[in-house]
Amino acid sequence: MPKTRDPAAYRLYINARKLWRSKIEWQLTRQEALSILHDVQAAANQGDWGARALMAYFYRSGLGPLDTNHVLDPDGDKSVEIVRMAVAAGQAWGYYDLGVAHEHGYGGAVQDEKIAWAYYMKAAELGSPEAQMALAGAYLKAERRDEEEAMVMCAYKQGHGPAAHDLGVTAEVFNNFAKALEYYQAGTRFGSEKSAVALRIMFDTKNWSSRDKQEQIALKEIEILPDPQRKSRYGQISDALDLNPDLKLTRLDQVLPLPPKALPAWNGIEDAIEPEPDGPAVY
């Protein structure tokens, strides 16, 4: 990705994205939706790659699901036009999105799975965690377990929440609860709502009691017991991440550490959130 980023364009984009993420989309007023569209488009015109990626998404999906707040119709051609600009600039997200366009056949991109997978492979090589997870899924279907694990680990090491959750699920299936907790906690830090839900369930009294004796013994050995406070805190976090997966909870381990560490005082999820940076942002 570009090493430098225009601060004014980035701030315009990030503030618009924060407003877009602050509500479920149908809750946005028409004026809010227009403001989001105007500012993201302006930042995209100034060259901000994040704003361009969001505009590609808006053109792919439209903006405003209700008659009262609808401000943009889907336009696959314009979405792919923006994505091709990112590909020309060598940006990983563009290769991934163009792969999606070829897989489903929209915006002038011919539907061809071979072309799609070529773009996914290039995106993965450039560092797209979404592409790495797509490849992991393909390797899993082909029963190529080593390659699947390698791809998921690549995405995980980049701070990709879905990859952390995937690793946590695998560890839990094999009753490696210590590792599962580690991955779920990391996934929650990275913004994975599913990881936060998994931890909420882990500390739920009813769920804990329904486990077989061997699982309960294994959990007790690492001091994992029913804990209403932890369940409540992870529940609050999962609700917030369901609305806004952009949140990065870099202070999670300080305000909601895993056992055997004691719980500190809790003032709400804000204690765990990393403030939005002024820029430049990482991929």
Short mmCIF file of C-alpha atoms in Angstrom, two decimals:
data_model
loop_
_atom_site.label_atom_id
_atom_site.label_comp_id
_atom_site.label_asym_id
_atom_site.label_seq_id
_atom_site.Cartn_x
_atom_site.Cartn_y
_atom_site.Cartn_z
CA MET A 1 0.00 0.00 0.00
CA PRO A 2 1.14 3.62 -0.41
CA LYS A 3 3.64 4.68 2.24
CA THR A 4 2.14 8.17 2.48
CA ARG A 5 -1.47 9.27 2.73
CA ASP A 6 -2.92 12.76 2.46
CA PRO A 7 -4.05 13.61 6.01
CA ALA A 8 -6.99 15.78 4.92
CA ALA A 9 -8.41 13.18 2.54
CA TYR A 10 -7.89 10.41 5.07
CA ARG A 11 -9.64 12.34 7.83
CA LEU A 12 -12.57 13.13 5.53
CA TYR A 13 -12.89 9.45 4.69
CA ILE A 14 -12.43 8.11 8.23
CA ASN A 15 -15.02 10.47 9.73
CA ALA A 16 -17.54 9.49 7.07
CA ARG A 17 -16.82 5.81 7.65
CA LYS A 18 -17.26 6.26 11.41
CA LEU A 19 -20.70 7.81 10.81
CA TRP A 20 -21.60 4.96 8.45
CA ARG A 21 -20.51 2.38 11.04
CA SER A 22 -22.26 4.16 13.93
CA LYS A 23 -25.69 2.76 13.05
CA ILE A 24 -27.37 -0.10 11.29
CA GLU A 25 -27.68 1.24 7.74
CA TRP A 26 -31.48 1.43 7.75
CA GLN A 27 -31.23 3.74 10.78
CA LEU A 28 -29.31 6.41 8.85
CA THR A 29 -31.25 9.51 7.92
CA ARG A 30 -31.21 10.61 4.30
CA GLN A 31 -29.06 13.59 5.25
CA GLU A 32 -26.55 11.33 7.01
CA ALA A 33 -26.39 9.00 4.02
CA LEU A 34 -25.86 11.94 1.66
CA SER A 35 -23.12 13.31 3.90
CA ILE A 36 -21.36 9.93 3.99
CA LEU A 37 -21.57 9.55 0.21
CA HIS A 38 -20.36 13.10 -0.43
CA ASP A 39 -17.36 12.87 1.88
CA VAL A 40 -16.26 9.39 0.84
CA GLN A 41 -16.51 10.39 -2.82
CA ALA A 42 -14.54 13.57 -2.16
CA ALA A 43 -11.79 11.63 -0.37
CA ALA A 44 -11.74 9.07 -3.19
CA ASN A 45 -11.38 11.88 -5.75
CA GLN A 46 -8.38 13.11 -3.75
CA GLY A 47 -6.79 9.69 -4.11
CA ASP A 48 -7.35 8.04 -0.73
CA TRP A 49 -7.29 4.28 -1.32
CA GLY A 50 -9.54 3.50 1.65
CA ALA A 51 -12.19 5.89 0.34
CA ARG A 52 -11.91 4.31 -3.11
CA ALA A 53 -12.39 0.85 -1.62
CA LEU A 54 -15.49 2.04 0.23
CA MET A 55 -16.88 3.72 -2.88
CA ALA A 56 -16.38 0.45 -4.77
CA TYR A 57 -18.41 -1.24 -2.04
CA PHE A 58 -21.14 1.41 -2.19
CA TYR A 59 -21.42 1.03 -5.97
CA ARG A 60 -21.54 -2.75 -5.58
CA SER A 61 -24.23 -2.72 -2.86
CA GLY A 62 -25.91 0.67 -3.05
CA LEU A 63 -26.27 3.04 -0.11
CA GLY A 64 -29.46 3.45 1.86
CA PRO A 65 -31.76 0.40 1.94
CA LEU A 66 -35.00 2.32 2.54
CA ASP A 67 -36.96 4.75 0.38
CA THR A 68 -36.40 7.34 3.08
CA ASN A 69 -32.59 7.15 3.02
CA HIS A 70 -31.69 5.70 -0.39
CA VAL A 71 -29.00 7.84 -2.01
CA LEU A 72 -27.11 5.51 -4.37
CA ASP A 73 -28.19 2.71 -6.70
CA PRO A 74 -25.90 -0.29 -7.20
CA ASP A 75 -23.69 0.10 -10.27
CA GLY A 76 -21.42 -2.85 -10.94
CA ASP A 77 -19.62 -1.11 -13.80
CA LYS A 78 -18.55 1.82 -11.62
CA SER A 79 -17.56 -0.53 -8.79
CA VAL A 80 -15.29 -2.56 -11.05
CA GLU A 81 -13.91 0.62 -12.63
CA ILE A 82 -12.64 1.71 -9.21
CA VAL A 83 -11.32 -1.78 -8.45
CA ARG A 84 -9.36 -1.82 -11.72
CA MET A 85 -7.69 1.44 -10.66
CA ALA A 86 -6.50 -0.30 -7.50
CA VAL A 87 -5.21 -3.25 -9.52
CA ALA A 88 -3.31 -0.86 -11.80
CA ALA A 89 -1.72 0.59 -8.65
CA GLY A 90 -0.77 -2.91 -7.45
CA GLN A 91 -3.00 -2.79 -4.36
CA ALA A 92 -3.98 -6.11 -2.80
CA TRP A 93 -7.60 -5.21 -2.04
CA GLY A 94 -8.16 -4.41 -5.73
CA TYR A 95 -6.95 -7.82 -6.88
CA TYR A 96 -9.22 -9.49 -4.33
CA ASP A 97 -12.29 -7.43 -5.28
CA LEU A 98 -11.66 -8.02 -8.98
CA GLY A 99 -11.50 -11.73 -8.22
CA VAL A 100 -14.91 -11.47 -6.58
CA ALA A 101 -16.24 -9.66 -9.67
CA HIS A 102 -14.96 -12.43 -11.94
CA GLU A 103 -16.29 -15.15 -9.66
CA HIS A 104 -19.80 -13.71 -9.78
CA GLY A 105 -19.64 -12.01 -13.17
CA TYR A 106 -20.63 -8.36 -12.76
CA GLY A 107 -19.40 -4.94 -13.80
CA GLY A 108 -18.11 -6.13 -17.15
CA ALA A 109 -15.92 -8.80 -15.53
CA VAL A 110 -16.60 -12.07 -17.30
CA GLN A 111 -17.73 -14.85 -14.98
CA ASP A 112 -14.79 -17.23 -14.91
CA GLU A 113 -13.62 -19.07 -11.80
CA LYS A 114 -10.12 -19.65 -13.20
CA ILE A 115 -9.63 -15.92 -13.68
CA ALA A 116 -11.12 -15.28 -10.24
CA TRP A 117 -8.69 -17.66 -8.55
CA ALA A 118 -5.75 -16.12 -10.40
CA TYR A 119 -6.70 -12.76 -8.92
CA TYR A 120 -7.21 -14.29 -5.47
CA MET A 121 -3.76 -15.87 -5.64
CA LYS A 122 -2.15 -12.56 -6.63
CA ALA A 123 -4.05 -10.74 -3.88
CA ALA A 124 -2.92 -13.33 -1.33
CA GLU A 125 0.70 -12.96 -2.42
CA LEU A 126 0.40 -9.19 -2.00
CA GLY A 127 -0.94 -9.67 1.53
CA SER A 128 -4.75 -9.55 1.29
CA PRO A 129 -6.05 -11.49 4.32
CA GLU A 130 -9.45 -11.86 2.65
CA ALA A 131 -7.80 -13.55 -0.33
CA GLN A 132 -5.71 -15.73 1.95
CA MET A 133 -8.89 -16.90 3.70
CA ALA A 134 -10.54 -17.57 0.33
CA LEU A 135 -7.57 -19.73 -0.65
CA ALA A 136 -7.69 -21.45 2.74
CA GLY A 137 -11.30 -22.43 2.07
CA ALA A 138 -10.35 -23.87 -1.31
CA TYR A 139 -7.46 -25.83 0.17
CA LEU A 140 -9.75 -27.18 2.87
CA LYS A 141 -12.23 -28.44 0.27
CA ALA A 142 -9.34 -30.12 -1.53
CA GLU A 143 -8.22 -31.68 1.79
CA ARG A 144 -4.86 -29.94 1.52
CA ARG A 145 -4.66 -29.26 5.24
CA ASP A 146 -1.10 -27.91 5.41
CA GLU A 147 -1.75 -25.25 2.77
CA GLU A 148 -5.07 -24.38 4.39
CA GLU A 149 -3.42 -23.86 7.77
CA ALA A 150 -0.62 -21.82 6.22
CA MET A 151 -3.07 -19.44 4.56
CA VAL A 152 -5.13 -18.97 7.72
CA MET A 153 -1.96 -18.32 9.72
CA CYS A 154 -0.81 -15.72 7.17
CA ALA A 155 -4.09 -13.86 7.61
CA TYR A 156 -3.98 -14.25 11.40
CA LYS A 157 -0.50 -12.77 11.64
CA GLN A 158 -1.83 -9.67 9.90
CA GLY A 159 -4.44 -9.17 12.60
CA HIS A 160 -7.38 -10.60 10.64
CA GLY A 161 -10.28 -11.36 12.98
CA PRO A 162 -11.97 -14.12 10.93
CA ALA A 163 -8.66 -16.00 10.72
CA ALA A 164 -8.23 -15.85 14.49
CA HIS A 165 -11.77 -17.15 14.97
CA ASP A 166 -11.13 -19.98 12.51
CA LEU A 167 -8.01 -21.02 14.42
CA GLY A 168 -9.92 -20.82 17.70
CA VAL A 169 -12.69 -23.07 16.43
CA THR A 170 -10.14 -25.64 15.24
CA ALA A 171 -8.34 -25.60 18.58
CA GLU A 172 -11.61 -25.99 20.49
CA VAL A 173 -12.68 -28.94 18.31
CA PHE A 174 -9.51 -30.71 19.47
CA ASN A 175 -10.17 -29.67 23.10
CA ASN A 176 -7.09 -27.44 23.13
CA PHE A 177 -8.94 -24.87 25.19
CA ALA A 178 -5.90 -22.81 26.16
CA LYS A 179 -5.04 -22.24 22.51
CA ALA A 180 -8.69 -21.65 21.60
CA LEU A 181 -8.95 -18.92 24.24
CA GLU A 182 -5.75 -17.33 22.97
CA TYR A 183 -7.07 -17.21 19.41
CA TYR A 184 -10.54 -16.02 20.41
CA GLN A 185 -9.04 -13.25 22.54
CA ALA A 186 -6.82 -12.18 19.65
CA GLY A 187 -9.78 -12.32 17.29
CA THR A 188 -11.77 -10.07 19.60
CA ARG A 189 -8.87 -7.60 19.68
CA PHE A 190 -8.84 -7.67 15.88
CA GLY A 191 -12.57 -6.89 15.67
CA SER A 192 -14.12 -10.35 15.25
CA GLU A 193 -17.66 -10.38 16.59
CA LYS A 194 -17.74 -14.18 16.33
CA SER A 195 -14.67 -14.45 18.55
CA ALA A 196 -16.30 -12.28 21.20
CA VAL A 197 -19.42 -14.47 21.04
CA ALA A 198 -17.28 -17.60 21.45
CA LEU A 199 -15.74 -16.15 24.61
CA ARG A 200 -19.13 -15.05 25.94
CA ILE A 201 -20.34 -18.63 25.51
CA MET A 202 -17.17 -20.01 27.10
CA PHE A 203 -17.96 -18.20 30.36
CA ASP A 204 -21.72 -18.81 30.27
CA THR A 205 -22.95 -20.90 33.20
CA LYS A 206 -25.49 -22.90 31.19
CA ASN A 207 -23.02 -23.70 28.41
CA TRP A 208 -20.29 -24.64 30.87
CA SER A 209 -22.61 -26.97 32.75
CA SER A 210 -23.69 -28.71 29.54
CA ARG A 211 -20.14 -29.76 28.70
CA ASP A 212 -19.04 -33.31 29.41
CA LYS A 213 -16.90 -34.10 32.45
CA GLN A 214 -13.63 -34.34 30.52
CA GLU A 215 -14.13 -30.90 28.99
CA GLN A 216 -14.98 -29.43 32.38
CA ILE A 217 -11.83 -30.92 33.88
CA ALA A 218 -9.73 -29.51 31.04
CA LEU A 219 -11.30 -26.07 31.49
CA LYS A 220 -10.76 -26.12 35.25
CA GLU A 221 -7.08 -26.89 34.71
CA ILE A 222 -6.67 -23.53 32.95
CA GLU A 223 -9.00 -21.80 35.46
CA ILE A 224 -11.91 -21.34 33.06
CA LEU A 225 -15.12 -21.42 35.09
CA PRO A 226 -18.57 -19.85 34.70
CA ASP A 227 -18.10 -16.11 35.09
CA PRO A 228 -21.14 -13.78 34.72
CA GLN A 229 -18.93 -10.67 34.65
CA ARG A 230 -16.78 -11.90 31.82
CA LYS A 231 -19.84 -13.18 29.97
CA SER A 232 -21.46 -9.75 30.27
CA ARG A 233 -18.38 -7.87 29.08
CA TYR A 234 -17.84 -10.10 26.07
CA GLY A 235 -21.54 -9.76 25.31
CA GLN A 236 -21.24 -5.97 25.24
CA ILE A 237 -18.20 -6.24 23.00
CA SER A 238 -19.88 -8.66 20.58
CA ASP A 239 -22.88 -6.33 20.27
CA ALA A 240 -20.57 -3.40 19.47
CA LEU A 241 -18.55 -5.39 16.93
CA ASP A 242 -21.72 -6.64 15.25
CA LEU A 243 -22.52 -3.01 14.48
CA ASN A 244 -18.98 -1.80 13.81
CA PRO A 245 -16.32 -4.38 12.86
CA ASP A 246 -13.85 -1.53 12.30
CA LEU A 247 -13.26 -1.31 16.05
CA LYS A 248 -9.79 -2.40 17.12
CA LEU A 249 -9.70 -3.36 20.80
CA THR A 250 -5.98 -3.02 21.37
CA ARG A 251 -6.43 -2.51 25.12
CA LEU A 252 -8.58 -5.61 25.56
CA ASP A 253 -6.00 -7.53 27.59
CA GLN A 254 -5.74 -4.63 30.06
CA VAL A 255 -9.48 -4.24 30.68
CA LEU A 256 -10.65 -7.82 30.06
CA PRO A 257 -7.76 -10.23 30.63
CA LEU A 258 -8.16 -13.98 30.41
CA PRO A 259 -8.02 -16.04 33.62
CA PRO A 260 -6.21 -16.46 35.91
CA LYS A 261 -5.79 -12.67 35.86
CA ALA A 262 -8.41 -10.82 37.91
CA LEU A 263 -10.88 -8.48 36.27
CA PRO A 264 -10.18 -4.76 36.68
CA ALA A 265 -12.90 -2.14 36.90
CA TRP A 266 -15.10 -1.89 33.81
CA ASN A 267 -16.32 1.42 32.43
CA GLY A 268 -17.59 -0.05 29.17
CA ILE A 269 -16.17 -1.09 25.83
CA GLU A 270 -14.64 2.35 25.29
CA ASP A 271 -11.85 1.37 27.69
CA ALA A 272 -10.67 -1.27 25.22
CA ILE A 273 -10.99 0.67 21.96
CA GLU A 274 -7.99 2.07 20.14
CA PRO A 275 -8.64 5.70 19.15
CA GLU A 276 -8.84 6.32 15.41
CA PRO A 277 -5.37 7.31 14.18
CA ASP A 278 -4.83 10.60 12.39
CA GLY A 279 -3.02 8.63 9.70
CA PRO A 280 -1.49 7.02 7.88
CA ALA A 281 -3.54 3.86 8.46
CA VAL A 282 -2.30 0.35 7.80
CA TYR A 283 -4.03 -2.10 5.45
#
